[in-house]
Amino acid sequence: MRYCLRCLRIAALVQKLLSKSINYYLKEALYIIMNKEEWMSLSDQCIMGTYKRFPVVFTSGKGMKLWDTDGREYLDFVAGIAVCSLGHAHPAVSEAIKNQADKLIHVSNLYHIDTQIEYARLLIQQTALDKVFFCNSGAEANEGAIKLAKKYGNDRSGGLKNEIITMIGSFHGRTMATITATGQDKFHKGFNPLLAGFQYIPFNDLAALEKAISTSTCAVMIEPIQAEGGIRVPDSDYFKNVRRLCDEKDILLILDEVQVGMGRTGTLLAHEQDGIVPDIVTMAKAMGNGFPIGAVLAKDCVATAFEPGSHASTFGGNPLAMAAAKATLEALLAEDLISKCRLRGSYFMNILNELGKKHPVIREVRGRGLLIGMELDCEVAGIIKKCMDRGLLIASAGPQVLRFVPPLIVSEPEIDRCIEILDDVLREGA
Ligand SMILES: *Cc1c(COP(=O)(O)O)cnc(C)c1O
């Protein structure tokens, strides 16, 4: 251990002395000197143990592929958890980040920001919402949405309408307000007291929603498809009925599109397929193809509840993030990846269903576009590990659901390869 720390220190010193291109080779040399196990034990020494990580260190990627410290190649059906939708190292995004970094990285929202205005305009043109607030993550976007809904409700009721209904099995983030909004006990454990003013009801249950709404309810917050909760798709008329109920009872409909947004389900925003317009939408994961960015979108009449001083974010919408996000959205549209996502999604879904007929352990395949879950009769951890040993990355969504969220650029042969490996692994048993 002392040996690799010394290596790191020497490398850092030589890096200071040498040019950029030599730096690159030096880093490569470091991978030879320091093996995976040494990286991992250094990681345990200095990084908080909030994740149970897989034993691999990735160092580069391109498109659908990733490479680790041993030079091994992987086919990536995780995309950094539905983040890198354009694939790794997309040239337009890399170029935009490099150019903007040379020009201006940050100035603060005390001032108007040209790239922010440009991107906001583009985003709003593509959606049914009117205004946007930029932040840096999904949880921060949902915090913003929760605050906006409370402010809107309180302002209009003399402080009486401020409670939010969310769904059992939902996931909204890891800050105090968003774990409270998250309707799963395992995320609450050890963090009492939670915030007041949240209520949980079953997902896809209109009667439960109707019963839960009271005069103090200001909003209902829902994911169009519960992603972390196991890729759960509601009935096709659910959101139409939720919208109608929200209108009747004068409460806001907040949709958490952090994971399903940005084309993942075959439309830019998932709710377009439900034929409704929500009052507030949150987005994050795929917005910057890996650059951290989040957003709260709202209808004009709701957005006005935020006045100067109501809410803020130091980094939110800074020039660099906006350049990344703008390049990402432009590439998504220029490469027509959203309609490709629909085509590849149904191709993928069909062969996964075929696989289901072959392996009795497969209980159900469900999802939309390239957000697909496969529920098994057993735990999926062992299967994910075995796929990884064969060079295929898959995520999970709960203990018994495999989650497939590849970059939207995935090709049919790459889907075939994924199926081939999965078929092998399932034949062997978990
Ligand atoms: C990932 C996710 C979040 C949290 O996003 P972070 O960027 O990790 O804070 C919130 N809601 C949903 C639906 C998500 O999938």
PDB file of C-alpha atoms and ligand atoms in Angstrom, residues 51 81 136-142 171-175 178 223 225 227-228 256-260 282 284-285 293 403, ligand 1:
ATOM      1  CA  TYR A  51     -21.631   2.230  -2.521  1.00  0.00           C
ATOM      2  CA  ILE A  81     -27.419   4.587 -14.978  1.00  0.00           C
ATOM      3  CA  ASN A 136     -26.956  20.094 -10.783  1.00  0.00           C
ATOM      4  CA  SER A 137     -28.639  16.767 -10.043  1.00  0.00           C
ATOM      5  CA  GLY A 138     -31.889  14.858  -9.907  1.00  0.00           C
ATOM      6  CA  ALA A 139     -32.288  15.249  -6.162  1.00  0.00           C
ATOM      7  CA  GLU A 140     -31.691  18.986  -6.448  1.00  0.00           C
ATOM      8  CA  ALA A 141     -34.273  19.218  -9.229  1.00  0.00           C
ATOM      9  CA  ASN A 142     -36.826  17.409  -7.069  1.00  0.00           C
ATOM     10  CA  PHE A 171     -37.456   7.080  -5.914  1.00  0.00           C
ATOM     11  CA  HIS A 172     -36.779  10.829  -5.880  1.00  0.00           C
ATOM     12  CA  GLY A 173     -33.225  11.266  -4.572  1.00  0.00           C
ATOM     13  CA  ARG A 174     -31.048  11.264  -1.432  1.00  0.00           C
ATOM     14  CA  THR A 175     -31.420  14.696   0.181  1.00  0.00           C
ATOM     15  CA  THR A 178     -36.248  13.757  -1.512  1.00  0.00           C
ATOM     16  CA  GLU A 223     -42.516   9.079 -11.896  1.00  0.00           C
ATOM     17  CA  ILE A 225     -42.470   4.896 -14.974  1.00  0.00           C
ATOM     18  CA  ALA A 227     -37.444   3.145 -12.543  1.00  0.00           C
ATOM     19  CA  GLU A 228     -35.435   2.423  -9.365  1.00  0.00           C
ATOM     20  CA  ASP A 256     -40.150  13.177 -11.907  1.00  0.00           C
ATOM     21  CA  GLU A 257     -38.604  12.557 -15.343  1.00  0.00           C
ATOM     22  CA  VAL A 258     -35.054  12.464 -13.976  1.00  0.00           C
ATOM     23  CA  GLN A 259     -34.478   8.949 -15.352  1.00  0.00           C
ATOM     24  CA  VAL A 260     -37.185   8.576 -18.022  1.00  0.00           C
ATOM     25  CA  THR A 282     -37.916  17.495 -13.158  1.00  0.00           C
ATOM     26  CA  ALA A 284     -31.391  15.402 -14.811  1.00  0.00           C
ATOM     27  CA  LYS A 285     -29.638  12.133 -15.641  1.00  0.00           C
ATOM     28  CA  ILE A 293     -26.969  19.042 -14.651  1.00  0.00           C
ATOM     29  CA  ARG A 403     -32.429  -3.090 -15.682  1.00  0.00           C
TER      30      ARG A 403
HETATM   31  C1  LIG B   1     -31.595   9.083 -10.230  1.00  0.00           C
HETATM   32  C2  LIG B   1     -32.909   9.605  -9.861  1.00  0.00           C
HETATM   33  C3  LIG B   1     -33.048  10.682  -8.966  1.00  0.00           C
HETATM   34  C4  LIG B   1     -31.867  11.261  -8.220  1.00  0.00           C
HETATM   35  O1  LIG B   1     -30.964  11.858  -9.076  1.00  0.00           O
HETATM   36  P1  LIG B   1     -29.499  12.282  -8.518  1.00  0.00           P
HETATM   37  O2  LIG B   1     -28.888  12.986  -9.691  1.00  0.00           O
HETATM   38  O3  LIG B   1     -28.809  11.014  -8.151  1.00  0.00           O
HETATM   39  O4  LIG B   1     -29.703  13.153  -7.354  1.00  0.00           O
HETATM   40  C5  LIG B   1     -34.306  11.173  -8.731  1.00  0.00           C
HETATM   41  N1  LIG B   1     -35.386  10.657  -9.333  1.00  0.00           N
HETATM   42  C6  LIG B   1     -35.302   9.611 -10.193  1.00  0.00           C
HETATM   43  C7  LIG B   1     -36.527   9.095 -10.845  1.00  0.00           C
HETATM   44  C8  LIG B   1     -34.060   9.055 -10.486  1.00  0.00           C
HETATM   45  O5  LIG B   1     -33.976   8.013 -11.302  1.00  0.00           O
END
